[in-house]
mmCIF file of C-alpha atoms in Angstrom:
data_model
loop_
_atom_site.group_PDB
_atom_site.id
_atom_site.type_symbol
_atom_site.label_atom_id
_atom_site.label_comp_id
_atom_site.label_asym_id
_atom_site.label_seq_id
_atom_site.Cartn_x
_atom_site.Cartn_y
_atom_site.Cartn_z
ATOM 1 C CA MET A 218 -23.417 13.387 -7.280
ATOM 2 C CA THR A 219 -20.005 14.394 -8.514
ATOM 3 C CA ARG A 220 -18.048 11.957 -10.666
ATOM 4 C CA VAL A 221 -14.458 12.030 -9.410
ATOM 5 C CA ALA A 222 -11.259 10.145 -10.209
ATOM 6 C CA ALA A 223 -8.389 9.451 -7.857
ATOM 7 C CA ILE A 224 -4.998 8.055 -8.822
ATOM 8 C CA ASP A 225 -2.564 6.742 -6.245
ATOM 9 C CA CYS A 226 0.917 6.193 -7.582
ATOM 10 C CA GLY A 227 3.051 4.345 -5.101
ATOM 11 C CA THR A 228 6.354 2.500 -5.080
ATOM 12 C CA ASN A 229 4.959 -0.789 -6.380
ATOM 13 C CA SER A 230 1.574 -0.040 -7.995
ATOM 14 C CA ILE A 231 -0.499 2.652 -9.639
ATOM 15 C CA ARG A 232 -4.229 2.535 -8.943
ATOM 16 C CA LEU A 233 -7.272 4.290 -10.310
ATOM 17 C CA LEU A 234 -10.667 4.855 -8.685
ATOM 18 C CA ILE A 235 -13.574 6.467 -10.548
ATOM 19 C CA ALA A 236 -16.549 7.034 -8.282
ATOM 20 C CA ASP A 237 -19.763 9.003 -7.867
ATOM 21 C CA ALA A 238 -19.430 10.918 -4.622
ATOM 22 C CA ASP A 239 -22.251 12.437 -2.604
ATOM 23 C CA PRO A 240 -20.758 14.434 0.311
ATOM 24 C CA ALA A 241 -24.267 15.129 1.683
ATOM 25 C CA THR A 242 -24.883 11.460 2.400
ATOM 26 C CA GLY A 243 -21.278 10.341 2.767
ATOM 27 C CA SER A 244 -21.609 7.803 -0.045
ATOM 28 C CA LEU A 245 -18.950 6.881 -2.537
ATOM 29 C CA LYS A 246 -20.179 4.571 -5.336
ATOM 30 C CA ASP A 247 -17.461 2.815 -7.327
ATOM 31 C CA ILE A 248 -17.686 3.095 -11.096
ATOM 32 C CA ASP A 249 -14.245 1.695 -11.924
ATOM 33 C CA ARG A 250 -11.410 0.503 -9.694
ATOM 34 C CA ARG A 251 -8.243 -0.921 -11.200
ATOM 35 C CA MET A 252 -4.561 -1.475 -10.462
ATOM 36 C CA ARG A 253 -1.348 -1.978 -12.394
ATOM 37 C CA ILE A 254 1.888 -3.226 -10.835
ATOM 38 C CA VAL A 255 4.537 -0.909 -12.346
ATOM 39 C CA ARG A 256 7.309 -0.946 -9.730
ATOM 40 C CA LEU A 257 8.010 2.761 -10.069
ATOM 41 C CA GLY A 258 10.335 2.486 -7.092
ATOM 42 C CA GLN A 259 12.674 0.009 -8.819
ATOM 43 C CA ASP A 260 16.229 0.725 -7.556
ATOM 44 C CA VAL A 261 15.201 4.109 -6.054
ATOM 45 C CA ASP A 262 16.416 3.091 -2.560
ATOM 46 C CA ARG A 263 19.858 2.252 -4.028
ATOM 47 C CA THR A 264 20.288 4.924 -6.752
ATOM 48 C CA GLY A 265 18.014 7.782 -5.669
ATOM 49 C CA ARG A 266 16.634 7.922 -9.250
ATOM 50 C CA PHE A 267 13.791 6.475 -11.281
ATOM 51 C CA HIS A 268 14.845 3.660 -13.583
ATOM 52 C CA PRO A 269 13.956 4.452 -17.247
ATOM 53 C CA GLN A 270 12.001 1.208 -17.629
ATOM 54 C CA ALA A 271 10.063 1.915 -14.444
ATOM 55 C CA LEU A 272 9.115 5.366 -15.768
ATOM 56 C CA GLU A 273 7.936 3.853 -19.056
ATOM 57 C CA ARG A 274 5.807 1.202 -17.299
ATOM 58 C CA THR A 275 4.196 3.875 -15.121
ATOM 59 C CA LEU A 276 3.495 6.362 -17.902
ATOM 60 C CA ARG A 277 2.011 3.592 -20.049
ATOM 61 C CA ALA A 278 -0.457 2.903 -17.229
ATOM 62 C CA CYS A 279 -1.179 6.665 -16.999
ATOM 63 C CA ARG A 280 -2.093 6.780 -20.663
ATOM 64 C CA GLU A 281 -4.419 3.833 -20.196
ATOM 65 C CA TYR A 282 -6.058 5.533 -17.198
ATOM 66 C CA GLY A 283 -6.436 8.744 -19.170
ATOM 67 C CA GLU A 284 -8.553 6.966 -21.754
ATOM 68 C CA VAL A 285 -10.811 5.452 -19.087
ATOM 69 C CA ILE A 286 -11.229 8.801 -17.342
ATOM 70 C CA ARG A 287 -12.305 10.488 -20.528
ATOM 71 C CA GLU A 288 -14.736 7.701 -21.410
ATOM 72 C CA GLN A 289 -16.376 7.869 -17.981
ATOM 73 C CA GLY A 290 -16.959 11.619 -18.028
ATOM 74 C CA VAL A 291 -15.002 12.422 -14.905
ATOM 75 C CA GLU A 292 -15.503 15.960 -13.576
ATOM 76 C CA ARG A 293 -12.621 16.174 -11.138
ATOM 77 C CA LEU A 294 -9.294 14.332 -10.996
ATOM 78 C CA ARG A 295 -6.571 14.198 -8.394
ATOM 79 C CA PHE A 296 -3.258 12.403 -8.879
ATOM 80 C CA VAL A 297 -1.204 11.698 -5.799
ATOM 81 C CA ALA A 298 2.333 10.290 -5.776
ATOM 82 C CA THR A 299 3.917 8.925 -2.616
ATOM 83 C CA SER A 300 7.115 7.378 -1.248
ATOM 84 C CA ALA A 301 9.238 6.617 -4.335
ATOM 85 C CA THR A 302 8.470 9.988 -5.925
ATOM 86 C CA ARG A 303 9.494 11.811 -2.708
ATOM 87 C CA ASP A 304 12.881 10.049 -2.869
ATOM 88 C CA ALA A 305 13.735 10.357 -6.629
ATOM 89 C CA GLU A 306 16.115 13.029 -7.909
ATOM 90 C CA ASN A 307 14.714 12.911 -11.476
ATOM 91 C CA ARG A 308 11.063 13.313 -10.427
ATOM 92 C CA GLU A 309 10.466 16.050 -13.040
ATOM 93 C CA GLU A 310 10.730 13.423 -15.789
ATOM 94 C CA PHE A 311 7.860 11.631 -14.092
ATOM 95 C CA VAL A 312 5.861 14.825 -13.485
ATOM 96 C CA ASN A 313 6.162 15.948 -17.116
ATOM 97 C CA GLY A 314 5.096 12.521 -18.381
ATOM 98 C CA VAL A 315 2.009 12.525 -16.163
ATOM 99 C CA VAL A 316 1.012 16.005 -17.341
ATOM 100 C CA ASP A 317 1.307 14.845 -20.978
ATOM 101 C CA ALA A 318 -0.795 11.736 -20.300
ATOM 102 C CA LEU A 319 -3.488 13.084 -17.977
ATOM 103 C CA GLY A 320 -3.384 16.881 -18.119
ATOM 104 C CA VAL A 321 -2.805 17.209 -14.392
ATOM 105 C CA ARG A 322 0.339 17.664 -12.344
ATOM 106 C CA PRO A 323 0.941 14.905 -9.810
ATOM 107 C CA GLU A 324 0.988 16.020 -6.210
ATOM 108 C CA VAL A 325 4.004 14.621 -4.380
ATOM 109 C CA ILE A 326 2.523 14.478 -0.917
ATOM 110 C CA SER A 327 4.258 14.161 2.419
ATOM 111 C CA GLY A 328 4.114 11.077 4.553
ATOM 112 C CA ALA A 329 1.783 12.857 6.962
ATOM 113 C CA GLN A 330 -0.656 13.728 4.139
ATOM 114 C CA GLU A 331 -0.475 10.132 2.901
ATOM 115 C CA ALA A 332 -1.367 8.907 6.367
ATOM 116 C CA ARG A 333 -4.395 11.178 6.636
ATOM 117 C CA PHE A 334 -5.750 10.114 3.260
ATOM 118 C CA SER A 335 -5.313 6.479 4.286
ATOM 119 C CA PHE A 336 -7.210 7.059 7.535
ATOM 120 C CA ASP A 337 -10.119 8.784 5.802
ATOM 121 C CA GLY A 338 -10.399 6.089 3.172
ATOM 122 C CA ALA A 339 -10.252 3.197 5.627
ATOM 123 C CA THR A 340 -12.463 4.500 8.447
ATOM 124 C CA LYS A 341 -15.443 6.254 6.867
ATOM 125 C CA GLU A 342 -17.333 2.967 6.640
ATOM 126 C CA LEU A 343 -16.361 1.938 10.167
ATOM 127 C CA ALA A 344 -18.656 4.557 11.673
ATOM 128 C CA ALA A 345 -21.471 2.113 10.893
ATOM 129 C CA MET A 346 -19.740 -0.592 12.977
ATOM 130 C CA PRO A 347 -20.171 0.647 16.575
ATOM 131 C CA SER A 348 -18.974 -2.660 18.032
ATOM 132 C CA LEU A 349 -15.427 -1.927 16.967
ATOM 133 C CA GLU A 350 -13.295 -0.593 19.830
ATOM 134 C CA ARG A 351 -11.625 2.765 19.346
ATOM 135 C CA PRO A 352 -9.196 4.359 18.759
ATOM 136 C CA PHE A 353 -8.205 2.834 15.448
ATOM 137 C CA LEU A 354 -4.639 2.348 14.364
ATOM 138 C CA VAL A 355 -4.604 2.445 10.588
ATOM 139 C CA VAL A 356 -1.437 0.738 9.216
ATOM 140 C CA ASP A 357 -0.763 1.199 5.489
ATOM 141 C CA ILE A 358 2.132 -1.033 4.380
ATOM 142 C CA GLY A 359 3.245 0.243 0.999
ATOM 143 C CA GLY A 360 6.147 -0.527 -1.298
ATOM 144 C CA GLY A 361 8.494 2.176 0.013
ATOM 145 C CA SER A 362 6.916 3.358 3.261
ATOM 146 C CA THR A 363 4.487 2.470 5.998
ATOM 147 C CA GLU A 364 2.005 4.918 7.490
ATOM 148 C CA PHE A 365 0.653 4.751 11.050
ATOM 149 C CA VAL A 366 -2.426 6.806 11.909
ATOM 150 C CA LEU A 367 -4.209 6.825 15.296
ATOM 151 C CA GLY A 368 -7.649 8.307 15.573
ATOM 152 C CA ASP A 369 -11.353 7.971 16.363
ATOM 153 C CA ASP A 370 -13.561 10.051 14.065
ATOM 154 C CA ALA A 371 -10.536 12.208 13.202
ATOM 155 C CA VAL A 372 -6.781 11.802 13.143
ATOM 156 C CA ARG A 373 -5.041 12.239 16.497
ATOM 157 C CA ALA A 374 -1.486 11.378 15.400
ATOM 158 C CA ALA A 375 0.157 10.232 12.179
ATOM 159 C CA VAL A 376 3.609 9.344 10.926
ATOM 160 C CA SER A 377 5.254 7.764 7.836
ATOM 161 C CA VAL A 378 8.409 5.672 8.061
ATOM 162 C CA ASP A 379 10.635 4.348 5.304
ATOM 163 C CA VAL A 380 9.946 0.623 5.474
ATOM 164 C CA GLY A 381 7.931 -1.074 2.769
ATOM 165 C CA CYS A 382 7.850 -4.409 0.970
ATOM 166 C CA VAL A 383 9.808 -3.220 -2.101
ATOM 167 C CA ARG A 384 12.331 -1.182 -0.117
ATOM 168 C CA MET A 385 13.057 -4.075 2.303
ATOM 169 C CA THR A 386 13.290 -6.633 -0.533
ATOM 170 C CA GLU A 387 15.741 -4.514 -2.552
ATOM 171 C CA ARG A 388 17.770 -3.499 0.511
ATOM 172 C CA HIS A 389 18.138 -6.886 2.175
ATOM 173 C CA LEU A 390 17.060 -9.714 -0.139
ATOM 174 C CA THR A 391 18.646 -8.636 -3.444
ATOM 175 C CA ASP A 392 22.262 -9.059 -4.559
ATOM 176 C CA ALA A 393 24.337 -6.611 -6.656
ATOM 177 C CA ASP A 394 23.055 -8.191 -9.851
ATOM 178 C CA GLY A 395 19.402 -7.743 -8.869
ATOM 179 C CA ARG A 396 18.820 -11.384 -7.995
ATOM 180 C CA ILE A 397 16.597 -12.097 -4.997
ATOM 181 C CA THR A 398 17.749 -14.678 -2.438
ATOM 182 C CA ASP A 399 15.249 -17.490 -2.576
ATOM 183 C CA PRO A 400 14.467 -18.315 0.149
ATOM 184 C CA PRO A 401 16.162 -15.697 2.327
ATOM 185 C CA THR A 402 18.704 -16.544 5.032
ATOM 186 C CA ARG A 403 18.079 -16.058 8.733
ATOM 187 C CA ARG A 404 20.575 -13.164 8.645
ATOM 188 C CA GLN A 405 18.606 -11.431 5.923
ATOM 189 C CA ILE A 406 15.290 -11.942 7.736
ATOM 190 C CA ASP A 407 16.826 -10.545 10.936
ATOM 191 C CA ALA A 408 18.076 -7.491 8.994
ATOM 192 C CA ILE A 409 14.540 -6.715 7.766
ATOM 193 C CA ARG A 410 13.151 -7.156 11.241
ATOM 194 C CA ALA A 411 15.822 -4.830 12.688
ATOM 195 C CA ASP A 412 14.904 -2.133 10.125
ATOM 196 C CA VAL A 413 11.233 -2.461 10.985
ATOM 197 C CA GLU A 414 11.928 -2.341 14.719
ATOM 198 C CA ALA A 415 14.003 0.822 14.277
ATOM 199 C CA ALA A 416 11.168 2.366 12.205
ATOM 200 C CA LEU A 417 8.679 1.447 14.924
ATOM 201 C CA ASP A 418 10.910 3.199 17.509
ATOM 202 C CA LEU A 419 10.726 6.317 15.323
ATOM 203 C CA ALA A 420 6.964 5.979 14.750
ATOM 204 C CA ALA A 421 6.303 5.574 18.493
ATOM 205 C CA GLU A 422 7.822 9.028 19.114
ATOM 206 C CA THR A 423 4.836 10.550 17.287
ATOM 207 C CA VAL A 424 2.039 7.957 17.448
ATOM 208 C CA PRO A 425 1.215 6.134 20.718
ATOM 209 C CA LEU A 426 0.980 2.740 18.978
ATOM 210 C CA ARG A 427 -0.188 0.760 22.030
ATOM 211 C CA GLU A 428 -3.166 3.022 22.717
ATOM 212 C CA ALA A 429 -5.028 1.547 19.729
ATOM 213 C CA ARG A 430 -7.899 -0.879 20.346
ATOM 214 C CA THR A 431 -8.453 -1.906 16.711
ATOM 215 C CA MET A 432 -5.730 -2.284 14.090
ATOM 216 C CA VAL A 433 -6.913 -1.654 10.526
ATOM 217 C CA GLY A 434 -4.515 -2.968 7.874
ATOM 218 C CA LEU A 435 -4.350 -1.545 4.355
ATOM 219 C CA ALA A 436 -2.663 -2.174 0.985
ATOM 220 C CA GLY A 437 -1.500 -5.165 -1.014
ATOM 221 C CA SER A 438 0.757 -6.885 1.528
ATOM 222 C CA VAL A 439 -2.033 -6.939 4.142
ATOM 223 C CA THR A 440 -4.854 -7.919 1.790
ATOM 224 C CA THR A 441 -2.723 -10.671 0.205
ATOM 225 C CA VAL A 442 -1.870 -12.110 3.622
ATOM 226 C CA ALA A 443 -5.593 -12.108 4.373
ATOM 227 C CA GLY A 444 -6.368 -13.962 1.159
ATOM 228 C CA LEU A 445 -3.743 -16.600 2.054
ATOM 229 C CA ALA A 446 -5.050 -16.878 5.581
ATOM 230 C CA MET A 447 -8.557 -17.471 4.206
ATOM 231 C CA GLY A 448 -7.298 -20.161 1.879
ATOM 232 C CA LEU A 449 -8.650 -18.416 -1.232
ATOM 233 C CA ASP A 450 -7.858 -19.968 -4.586
ATOM 234 C CA VAL A 451 -7.872 -16.571 -6.255
ATOM 235 C CA TYR A 452 -7.937 -12.996 -5.023
ATOM 236 C CA GLU A 453 -11.483 -12.029 -4.015
ATOM 237 C CA SER A 454 -11.730 -8.378 -2.954
ATOM 238 C CA ALA A 455 -15.251 -8.687 -1.537
ATOM 239 C CA ALA A 456 -14.308 -11.632 0.653
ATOM 240 C CA ILE A 457 -11.138 -9.981 1.930
ATOM 241 C CA HIS A 458 -12.693 -6.624 2.757
ATOM 242 C CA HIS A 459 -13.303 -6.337 6.519
ATOM 243 C CA SER A 460 -12.043 -9.844 7.178
ATOM 244 C CA ARG A 461 -10.002 -10.375 10.328
ATOM 245 C CA VAL A 462 -6.713 -12.197 10.630
ATOM 246 C CA THR A 463 -5.131 -13.177 13.962
ATOM 247 C CA ARG A 464 -1.523 -12.446 14.816
ATOM 248 C CA GLY A 465 -0.838 -16.147 15.037
ATOM 249 C CA HIS A 466 -2.135 -16.695 11.536
ATOM 250 C CA VAL A 467 -0.080 -13.776 10.203
ATOM 251 C CA GLN A 468 3.018 -15.372 11.783
ATOM 252 C CA LEU A 469 2.296 -18.712 10.100
ATOM 253 C CA ILE A 470 1.739 -17.046 6.697
ATOM 254 C CA SER A 471 4.944 -14.960 7.111
ATOM 255 C CA GLU A 472 7.033 -18.005 8.010
ATOM 256 C CA ARG A 473 5.556 -19.978 5.100
ATOM 257 C CA LEU A 474 6.358 -17.212 2.590
ATOM 258 C CA LEU A 475 9.867 -16.655 3.925
ATOM 259 C CA ALA A 476 10.606 -20.388 3.612
ATOM 260 C CA SER A 477 9.294 -20.626 0.026
ATOM 261 C CA THR A 478 10.892 -20.073 -3.340
ATOM 262 C CA HIS A 479 9.690 -17.692 -6.052
ATOM 263 C CA GLU A 480 8.285 -20.623 -7.982
ATOM 264 C CA GLU A 481 6.334 -21.852 -4.964
ATOM 265 C CA ARG A 482 4.879 -18.422 -4.240
ATOM 266 C CA ALA A 483 3.970 -17.949 -7.907
ATOM 267 C CA LYS A 484 1.747 -21.024 -7.678
ATOM 268 C CA MET A 485 -0.303 -19.313 -4.925
ATOM 269 C CA ARG A 486 -2.809 -17.665 -7.256
ATOM 270 C CA VAL A 487 -4.121 -15.319 -4.595
ATOM 271 C CA ILE A 488 -0.775 -13.502 -4.871
ATOM 272 C CA HIS A 489 -0.684 -10.995 -7.740
ATOM 273 C CA PRO A 490 2.239 -11.820 -10.096
ATOM 274 C CA GLY A 491 3.683 -8.377 -9.387
ATOM 275 C CA ARG A 492 3.843 -9.107 -5.645
ATOM 276 C CA VAL A 493 5.407 -12.573 -5.745
ATOM 277 C CA ASP A 494 8.940 -11.239 -5.109
ATOM 278 C CA VAL A 495 8.042 -8.783 -2.366
ATOM 279 C CA ILE A 496 5.160 -10.410 -0.422
ATOM 280 C CA ALA A 497 7.466 -12.260 1.996
ATOM 281 C CA ALA A 498 8.950 -8.997 3.141
ATOM 282 C CA GLY A 499 5.499 -7.425 3.374
ATOM 283 C CA ALA A 500 4.176 -10.251 5.552
ATOM 284 C CA LEU A 501 7.203 -10.003 7.856
ATOM 285 C CA ILE A 502 6.629 -6.247 8.219
ATOM 286 C CA LEU A 503 2.987 -6.863 9.193
ATOM 287 C CA HIS A 504 3.847 -9.545 11.717
ATOM 288 C CA THR A 505 6.564 -7.413 13.317
ATOM 289 C CA ILE A 506 4.149 -4.480 13.639
ATOM 290 C CA MET A 507 1.507 -6.646 15.270
ATOM 291 C CA GLU A 508 4.018 -8.043 17.755
ATOM 292 C CA ARG A 509 5.257 -4.566 18.643
ATOM 293 C CA THR A 510 1.795 -2.970 19.047
ATOM 294 C CA GLY A 511 0.289 -5.930 20.855
ATOM 295 C CA ALA A 512 -2.488 -6.321 18.271
ATOM 296 C CA LEU A 513 -4.041 -9.768 18.464
ATOM 297 C CA GLU A 514 -5.747 -9.400 15.098
ATOM 298 C CA VAL A 515 -5.913 -7.038 12.123
ATOM 299 C CA LEU A 516 -9.092 -5.842 10.475
ATOM 300 C CA VAL A 517 -8.350 -5.844 6.746
ATOM 301 C CA SER A 518 -9.671 -3.040 4.545
ATOM 302 C CA GLU A 519 -9.756 -2.863 0.749
ATOM 303 C CA HIS A 520 -10.592 0.837 1.086
ATOM 304 C CA ASP A 521 -7.547 2.941 1.719
ATOM 305 C CA ILE A 522 -5.614 6.002 0.514
ATOM 306 C CA LEU A 523 -7.301 5.808 -2.901
ATOM 307 C CA ASP A 524 -10.722 6.315 -1.319
ATOM 308 C CA GLY A 525 -9.318 9.093 0.857
ATOM 309 C CA ILE A 526 -8.040 10.875 -2.237
ATOM 310 C CA ALA A 527 -11.460 10.495 -3.911
ATOM 311 C CA TRP A 528 -13.145 12.055 -0.865
ATOM 312 C CA SER A 529 -10.716 14.957 -0.901
ATOM 313 C CA VAL A 530 -11.676 15.672 -4.509
ATOM 314 C CA ALA A 531 -15.403 15.421 -3.799
#
């Protein structure tokens, strides 16, 4: 066994996984798995730069994670940064802060690398489920980007496009003063859908989306929609992992969220407080993808890019 740590720093959240990995048996045993909503991508789509408060929130979480990593005796650590960090002009401020907090330099990976990590993390367990039809289409809806990966035991095609729940919320649902329209207008909803459709046109040039037989959905927008579809009172990772949600149910959840106010969504305790303002856009992205690909249901996975990063370290 090798004790490894993986950190995934995205547009909306920063997550830590500490696990004991055994490459010989293909097992990954969780020791600690945690998440902080830091919204590193705040205003990046509009300004091209990290907001000072967003940097401070993120680096505070890094310092917390550093303490946990040292306490748990981690042998190897890999820190991966994704969409927002690719877009920010002042990324060196972020990089230097991470080095100070954790002693490692964050790797700003490409969308293609992000897609492959997501595929590895989501599909390793699925080998033990032979009833699932292949190929898989792994769809990772993040804060700033969405990754599409088609494959069986290995990746056949992968692409990353710039639509995510934070990016779409800030671009289409937020006014000049930073206030979110609550609930959004039909025009705003149509603008999000148009962006997602354009991104799907781009994705389809690289990934044959309709060849997939099983869609596997990853990340907070998808897992939260699953929790709502299951009628959970609070977020239950074990119950959500490998649940299935039909396209019709995703549509109903999306319409419900888009018609609700911030206060109404905040009362849905399955929604993390840090996702209340962006989950409606995330659900709409998921529904639009399912319509376009023809997927009748999505298999929801709690294991994703974070697990893929851990395997790459092991």
